[in-house]
């Protein structure tokens, strides 16, 4: 699908697009690994007439695309959203002496922690690539509460590189060690 955009809007918002647009011989850019809907979501944030909001449904793709296309204001906004989201969720035990962990969200609803493992893995990978230790630590803190079987069953965990998986396993092991030492 072809999308028609204003070159000046792209150039102002994105360092990557700015480089492409400087080459006057380029009239179009083919982006094959981004869906049209994802690209439209990104473009909405570049055009000033749209009043867009980062939310749980769009933050991950916006984070990935903002870093890929070097859209600094958007990557910063996604980072802030994610850190705020992580600070507002609370990990609770479903039952005393149970390994069943829940995430209590800001609105009071509770979800199984395994329901967000995929997204936490994606966020961790993205922030690890850009060497953002603050975000990585915040994400790993939440992942450490997940039981290992839930982590391993995560499709997005399976797709991670081995060195990233190792970091997650290392944090989970440290969490278990601390739990054991607090009991003894």
PDB file of C-alpha atoms in Angstrom:
ATOM      1  CA  UNK A   1       0.000   0.000   0.000  1.00  0.00           C
ATOM      2  CA  UNK A   2       1.297   3.421  -0.926  1.00  0.00           C
ATOM      3  CA  UNK A   3       1.072   6.308   1.513  1.00  0.00           C
ATOM      4  CA  UNK A   4       1.471   9.868   0.320  1.00  0.00           C
ATOM      5  CA  UNK A   5       3.148  12.141   2.821  1.00  0.00           C
ATOM      6  CA  UNK A   6       4.605  15.610   2.980  1.00  0.00           C
ATOM      7  CA  UNK A   7       8.388  15.402   2.676  1.00  0.00           C
ATOM      8  CA  UNK A   8       8.905  18.400   4.930  1.00  0.00           C
ATOM      9  CA  UNK A   9       6.874  16.818   7.731  1.00  0.00           C
ATOM     10  CA  UNK A  10       8.957  13.657   7.497  1.00  0.00           C
ATOM     11  CA  UNK A  11      12.221  15.592   7.350  1.00  0.00           C
ATOM     12  CA  UNK A  12      11.433  17.694  10.406  1.00  0.00           C
ATOM     13  CA  UNK A  13      10.293  14.747  12.525  1.00  0.00           C
ATOM     14  CA  UNK A  14      12.766  12.038  11.564  1.00  0.00           C
ATOM     15  CA  UNK A  15      16.540  12.106  11.148  1.00  0.00           C
ATOM     16  CA  UNK A  16      16.376   8.997   8.960  1.00  0.00           C
ATOM     17  CA  UNK A  17      13.734  10.416   6.633  1.00  0.00           C
ATOM     18  CA  UNK A  18      15.623  13.709   6.569  1.00  0.00           C
ATOM     19  CA  UNK A  19      18.659  11.901   5.116  1.00  0.00           C
ATOM     20  CA  UNK A  20      16.516  10.232   2.443  1.00  0.00           C
ATOM     21  CA  UNK A  21      14.791  13.454   1.495  1.00  0.00           C
ATOM     22  CA  UNK A  22      18.082  15.303   1.047  1.00  0.00           C
ATOM     23  CA  UNK A  23      18.678  13.070  -1.956  1.00  0.00           C
ATOM     24  CA  UNK A  24      16.490  14.809  -4.553  1.00  0.00           C
ATOM     25  CA  UNK A  25      16.513  11.764  -6.823  1.00  0.00           C
ATOM     26  CA  UNK A  26      14.460   9.755  -4.317  1.00  0.00           C
ATOM     27  CA  UNK A  27      10.734  10.186  -4.879  1.00  0.00           C
ATOM     28  CA  UNK A  28       9.550   7.268  -2.781  1.00  0.00           C
ATOM     29  CA  UNK A  29      10.747   5.097   0.056  1.00  0.00           C
ATOM     30  CA  UNK A  30       9.757   1.455   0.237  1.00  0.00           C
ATOM     31  CA  UNK A  31       9.332   0.177   3.777  1.00  0.00           C
ATOM     32  CA  UNK A  32       8.485  -3.495   3.475  1.00  0.00           C
ATOM     33  CA  UNK A  33       8.574  -4.667   7.093  1.00  0.00           C
ATOM     34  CA  UNK A  34       6.093  -2.165   8.554  1.00  0.00           C
ATOM     35  CA  UNK A  35       2.379  -2.607   8.031  1.00  0.00           C
ATOM     36  CA  UNK A  36       0.393   0.291   6.549  1.00  0.00           C
ATOM     37  CA  UNK A  37      -1.589   0.634   9.791  1.00  0.00           C
ATOM     38  CA  UNK A  38       1.591   0.830  11.859  1.00  0.00           C
ATOM     39  CA  UNK A  39       3.042   3.454   9.530  1.00  0.00           C
ATOM     40  CA  UNK A  40      -0.166   5.485   9.631  1.00  0.00           C
ATOM     41  CA  UNK A  41      -0.071   5.380  13.441  1.00  0.00           C
ATOM     42  CA  UNK A  42       3.481   6.722  13.343  1.00  0.00           C
ATOM     43  CA  UNK A  43       2.624   9.422  10.798  1.00  0.00           C
ATOM     44  CA  UNK A  44      -0.269  10.660  12.923  1.00  0.00           C
ATOM     45  CA  UNK A  45       2.300  11.655  15.547  1.00  0.00           C
ATOM     46  CA  UNK A  46       4.344  13.603  12.987  1.00  0.00           C
ATOM     47  CA  UNK A  47       1.498  15.671  11.581  1.00  0.00           C
ATOM     48  CA  UNK A  48       0.567  18.617  13.816  1.00  0.00           C
ATOM     49  CA  UNK A  49      -3.148  18.544  12.967  1.00  0.00           C
ATOM     50  CA  UNK A  50      -3.607  15.205  14.731  1.00  0.00           C
ATOM     51  CA  UNK A  51      -3.965  15.079  18.490  1.00  0.00           C
ATOM     52  CA  UNK A  52      -2.538  11.679  19.311  1.00  0.00           C
ATOM     53  CA  UNK A  53      -2.130   9.805  22.539  1.00  0.00           C
ATOM     54  CA  UNK A  54       0.300   7.094  23.421  1.00  0.00           C
ATOM     55  CA  UNK A  55      -1.528   4.179  25.018  1.00  0.00           C
ATOM     56  CA  UNK A  56      -1.072   0.495  25.851  1.00  0.00           C
ATOM     57  CA  UNK A  57      -2.170  -0.527  22.358  1.00  0.00           C
ATOM     58  CA  UNK A  58       0.248   1.644  20.354  1.00  0.00           C
ATOM     59  CA  UNK A  59       3.262   2.268  22.589  1.00  0.00           C
ATOM     60  CA  UNK A  60       5.238  -0.803  21.528  1.00  0.00           C
ATOM     61  CA  UNK A  61       5.071  -0.242  17.784  1.00  0.00           C
ATOM     62  CA  UNK A  62       5.639   3.490  18.262  1.00  0.00           C
ATOM     63  CA  UNK A  63       8.695   2.771  20.405  1.00  0.00           C
ATOM     64  CA  UNK A  64      10.153   0.421  17.788  1.00  0.00           C
ATOM     65  CA  UNK A  65       9.465   2.762  14.875  1.00  0.00           C
ATOM     66  CA  UNK A  66      10.547   5.907  16.723  1.00  0.00           C
ATOM     67  CA  UNK A  67      13.956   4.407  17.401  1.00  0.00           C
ATOM     68  CA  UNK A  68      14.240   2.940  13.931  1.00  0.00           C
ATOM     69  CA  UNK A  69      13.458   6.221  12.190  1.00  0.00           C
ATOM     70  CA  UNK A  70      15.152   8.378  14.847  1.00  0.00           C
ATOM     71  CA  UNK A  71      12.116  10.382  15.925  1.00  0.00           C
ATOM     72  CA  UNK A  72      13.504  11.683  19.191  1.00  0.00           C
ATOM     73  CA  UNK A  73      10.404  13.349  20.640  1.00  0.00           C
ATOM     74  CA  UNK A  74       8.358  10.188  20.097  1.00  0.00           C
ATOM     75  CA  UNK A  75      10.946   7.767  21.455  1.00  0.00           C
ATOM     76  CA  UNK A  76      11.246   9.954  24.541  1.00  0.00           C
ATOM     77  CA  UNK A  77       7.468  10.045  24.960  1.00  0.00           C
ATOM     78  CA  UNK A  78       7.231   6.254  24.612  1.00  0.00           C
ATOM     79  CA  UNK A  79      10.010   5.805  27.165  1.00  0.00           C
ATOM     80  CA  UNK A  80       8.196   8.076  29.618  1.00  0.00           C
ATOM     81  CA  UNK A  81       4.906   6.249  29.064  1.00  0.00           C
ATOM     82  CA  UNK A  82       6.502   2.851  29.675  1.00  0.00           C
ATOM     83  CA  UNK A  83       8.321   3.951  32.829  1.00  0.00           C
ATOM     84  CA  UNK A  84       5.112   5.504  34.144  1.00  0.00           C
ATOM     85  CA  UNK A  85       3.141   2.348  33.296  1.00  0.00           C
ATOM     86  CA  UNK A  86       5.703   0.144  35.051  1.00  0.00           C
ATOM     87  CA  UNK A  87       5.650   2.375  38.124  1.00  0.00           C
ATOM     88  CA  UNK A  88       1.868   2.126  38.383  1.00  0.00           C
ATOM     89  CA  UNK A  89       1.480  -1.640  38.205  1.00  0.00           C
ATOM     90  CA  UNK A  90       1.836  -3.628  41.383  1.00  0.00           C
ATOM     91  CA  UNK A  91       2.821  -7.275  41.618  1.00  0.00           C
ATOM     92  CA  UNK A  92       0.718  -9.172  44.148  1.00  0.00           C
ATOM     93  CA  UNK A  93       0.377 -12.781  45.270  1.00  0.00           C
ATOM     94  CA  UNK A  94      -2.983 -14.322  44.487  1.00  0.00           C
ATOM     95  CA  UNK A  95      -2.825 -16.552  47.539  1.00  0.00           C
ATOM     96  CA  UNK A  96      -0.467 -16.638  50.474  1.00  0.00           C
ATOM     97  CA  UNK A  97       2.458 -19.018  49.805  1.00  0.00           C
ATOM     98  CA  UNK A  98       1.531 -19.181  46.113  1.00  0.00           C
ATOM     99  CA  UNK A  99       3.651 -18.662  43.051  1.00  0.00           C
ATOM    100  CA  UNK A 100       0.622 -17.276  41.216  1.00  0.00           C
ATOM    101  CA  UNK A 101       1.462 -13.608  40.666  1.00  0.00           C
ATOM    102  CA  UNK A 102      -0.966 -10.975  39.513  1.00  0.00           C
ATOM    103  CA  UNK A 103      -0.531  -7.469  38.213  1.00  0.00           C
ATOM    104  CA  UNK A 104      -2.760  -4.982  39.909  1.00  0.00           C
ATOM    105  CA  UNK A 105      -3.300  -2.139  37.488  1.00  0.00           C
ATOM    106  CA  UNK A 106      -3.954   1.466  38.357  1.00  0.00           C
ATOM    107  CA  UNK A 107      -7.713   1.018  37.842  1.00  0.00           C
ATOM    108  CA  UNK A 108      -7.755  -1.868  40.350  1.00  0.00           C
ATOM    109  CA  UNK A 109      -8.185  -4.682  37.853  1.00  0.00           C
ATOM    110  CA  UNK A 110      -5.897  -7.675  38.226  1.00  0.00           C
ATOM    111  CA  UNK A 111      -4.292  -9.627  35.398  1.00  0.00           C
ATOM    112  CA  UNK A 112      -2.068 -12.649  35.396  1.00  0.00           C
ATOM    113  CA  UNK A 113       1.528 -11.497  35.120  1.00  0.00           C
ATOM    114  CA  UNK A 114       1.978 -13.932  32.268  1.00  0.00           C
ATOM    115  CA  UNK A 115      -0.408 -11.757  30.234  1.00  0.00           C
ATOM    116  CA  UNK A 116       2.238  -9.062  29.890  1.00  0.00           C
ATOM    117  CA  UNK A 117       5.406 -11.161  29.598  1.00  0.00           C
ATOM    118  CA  UNK A 118       5.417 -10.820  25.802  1.00  0.00           C
ATOM    119  CA  UNK A 119       5.283  -7.058  25.915  1.00  0.00           C
ATOM    120  CA  UNK A 120       7.883  -6.855  28.684  1.00  0.00           C
ATOM    121  CA  UNK A 121      10.237  -9.000  26.582  1.00  0.00           C
ATOM    122  CA  UNK A 122       9.812  -6.726  23.572  1.00  0.00           C
ATOM    123  CA  UNK A 123      10.357  -3.588  25.661  1.00  0.00           C
ATOM    124  CA  UNK A 124      13.420  -5.112  27.304  1.00  0.00           C
ATOM    125  CA  UNK A 125      14.933  -6.014  23.936  1.00  0.00           C
ATOM    126  CA  UNK A 126      14.348  -2.540  22.522  1.00  0.00           C
ATOM    127  CA  UNK A 127      15.782  -0.716  25.540  1.00  0.00           C
ATOM    128  CA  UNK A 128      18.724  -3.115  25.726  1.00  0.00           C
ATOM    129  CA  UNK A 129      19.580  -2.346  22.085  1.00  0.00           C
ATOM    130  CA  UNK A 130      19.776   1.366  22.849  1.00  0.00           C
ATOM    131  CA  UNK A 131      21.564   0.775  26.147  1.00  0.00           C
ATOM    132  CA  UNK A 132      18.899   2.401  28.340  1.00  0.00           C
ATOM    133  CA  UNK A 133      19.778   0.864  31.697  1.00  0.00           C
ATOM    134  CA  UNK A 134      17.040   2.651  33.641  1.00  0.00           C
ATOM    135  CA  UNK A 135      14.281   1.179  31.483  1.00  0.00           C
ATOM    136  CA  UNK A 136      15.975  -2.215  31.332  1.00  0.00           C
ATOM    137  CA  UNK A 137      16.170  -2.405  35.123  1.00  0.00           C
ATOM    138  CA  UNK A 138      12.534  -1.332  35.541  1.00  0.00           C
ATOM    139  CA  UNK A 139      11.377  -3.985  33.075  1.00  0.00           C
ATOM    140  CA  UNK A 140      13.597  -6.714  34.509  1.00  0.00           C
ATOM    141  CA  UNK A 141      12.245  -5.899  37.949  1.00  0.00           C
ATOM    142  CA  UNK A 142       8.742  -6.805  36.746  1.00  0.00           C
ATOM    143  CA  UNK A 143       9.905  -9.845  34.745  1.00  0.00           C
ATOM    144  CA  UNK A 144      11.714 -11.222  37.794  1.00  0.00           C
ATOM    145  CA  UNK A 145       8.333 -11.910  39.439  1.00  0.00           C
ATOM    146  CA  UNK A 146       7.225 -14.163  36.565  1.00  0.00           C
ATOM    147  CA  UNK A 147       7.586 -17.885  37.030  1.00  0.00           C
ATOM    148  CA  UNK A 148      10.047 -19.486  34.662  1.00  0.00           C
ATOM    149  CA  UNK A 149       7.468 -21.657  32.881  1.00  0.00           C
ATOM    150  CA  UNK A 150       5.431 -18.554  31.968  1.00  0.00           C
ATOM    151  CA  UNK A 151       8.550 -16.854  30.667  1.00  0.00           C
ATOM    152  CA  UNK A 152       9.605 -19.834  28.564  1.00  0.00           C
ATOM    153  CA  UNK A 153       6.093 -20.206  27.083  1.00  0.00           C
ATOM    154  CA  UNK A 154       6.102 -16.593  25.897  1.00  0.00           C
ATOM    155  CA  UNK A 155       6.318 -16.424  22.107  1.00  0.00           C
ATOM    156  CA  UNK A 156       8.223 -13.175  22.209  1.00  0.00           C
ATOM    157  CA  UNK A 157      10.677 -14.626  24.719  1.00  0.00           C
ATOM    158  CA  UNK A 158      11.290 -17.548  22.346  1.00  0.00           C
ATOM    159  CA  UNK A 159      12.187 -15.070  19.606  1.00  0.00           C
ATOM    160  CA  UNK A 160      14.781 -13.245  21.710  1.00  0.00           C
ATOM    161  CA  UNK A 161      18.476 -13.725  21.122  1.00  0.00           C
ATOM    162  CA  UNK A 162      20.228 -16.032  23.568  1.00  0.00           C
ATOM    163  CA  UNK A 163      22.160 -13.243  25.302  1.00  0.00           C
ATOM    164  CA  UNK A 164      18.890 -11.427  26.056  1.00  0.00           C
ATOM    165  CA  UNK A 165      17.285 -14.626  27.355  1.00  0.00           C
ATOM    166  CA  UNK A 166      20.329 -15.139  29.572  1.00  0.00           C
ATOM    167  CA  UNK A 167      19.874 -11.684  31.120  1.00  0.00           C
ATOM    168  CA  UNK A 168      16.240 -12.485  31.923  1.00  0.00           C
ATOM    169  CA  UNK A 169      17.130 -15.874  33.430  1.00  0.00           C
ATOM    170  CA  UNK A 170      19.872 -14.218  35.472  1.00  0.00           C
ATOM    171  CA  UNK A 171      17.437 -11.703  36.977  1.00  0.00           C
ATOM    172  CA  UNK A 172      14.864 -14.409  37.718  1.00  0.00           C
ATOM    173  CA  UNK A 173      17.541 -16.522  39.454  1.00  0.00           C
ATOM    174  CA  UNK A 174      18.610 -13.540  41.567  1.00  0.00           C
ATOM    175  CA  UNK A 175      14.981 -12.914  42.540  1.00  0.00           C
ATOM    176  CA  UNK A 176      14.553 -16.562  43.610  1.00  0.00           C
ATOM    177  CA  UNK A 177      17.807 -16.432  45.558  1.00  0.00           C
ATOM    178  CA  UNK A 178      16.629 -13.322  47.415  1.00  0.00           C
ATOM    179  CA  UNK A 179      13.265 -14.961  48.137  1.00  0.00           C
ATOM    180  CA  UNK A 180      14.999 -18.030  49.534  1.00  0.00           C
ATOM    181  CA  UNK A 181      17.358 -15.943  51.687  1.00  0.00           C
ATOM    182  CA  UNK A 182      14.453 -13.934  53.100  1.00  0.00           C
ATOM    183  CA  UNK A 183      12.751 -17.168  54.233  1.00  0.00           C
ATOM    184  CA  UNK A 184      15.839 -18.696  55.826  1.00  0.00           C
TER     185      UNK A 184
END
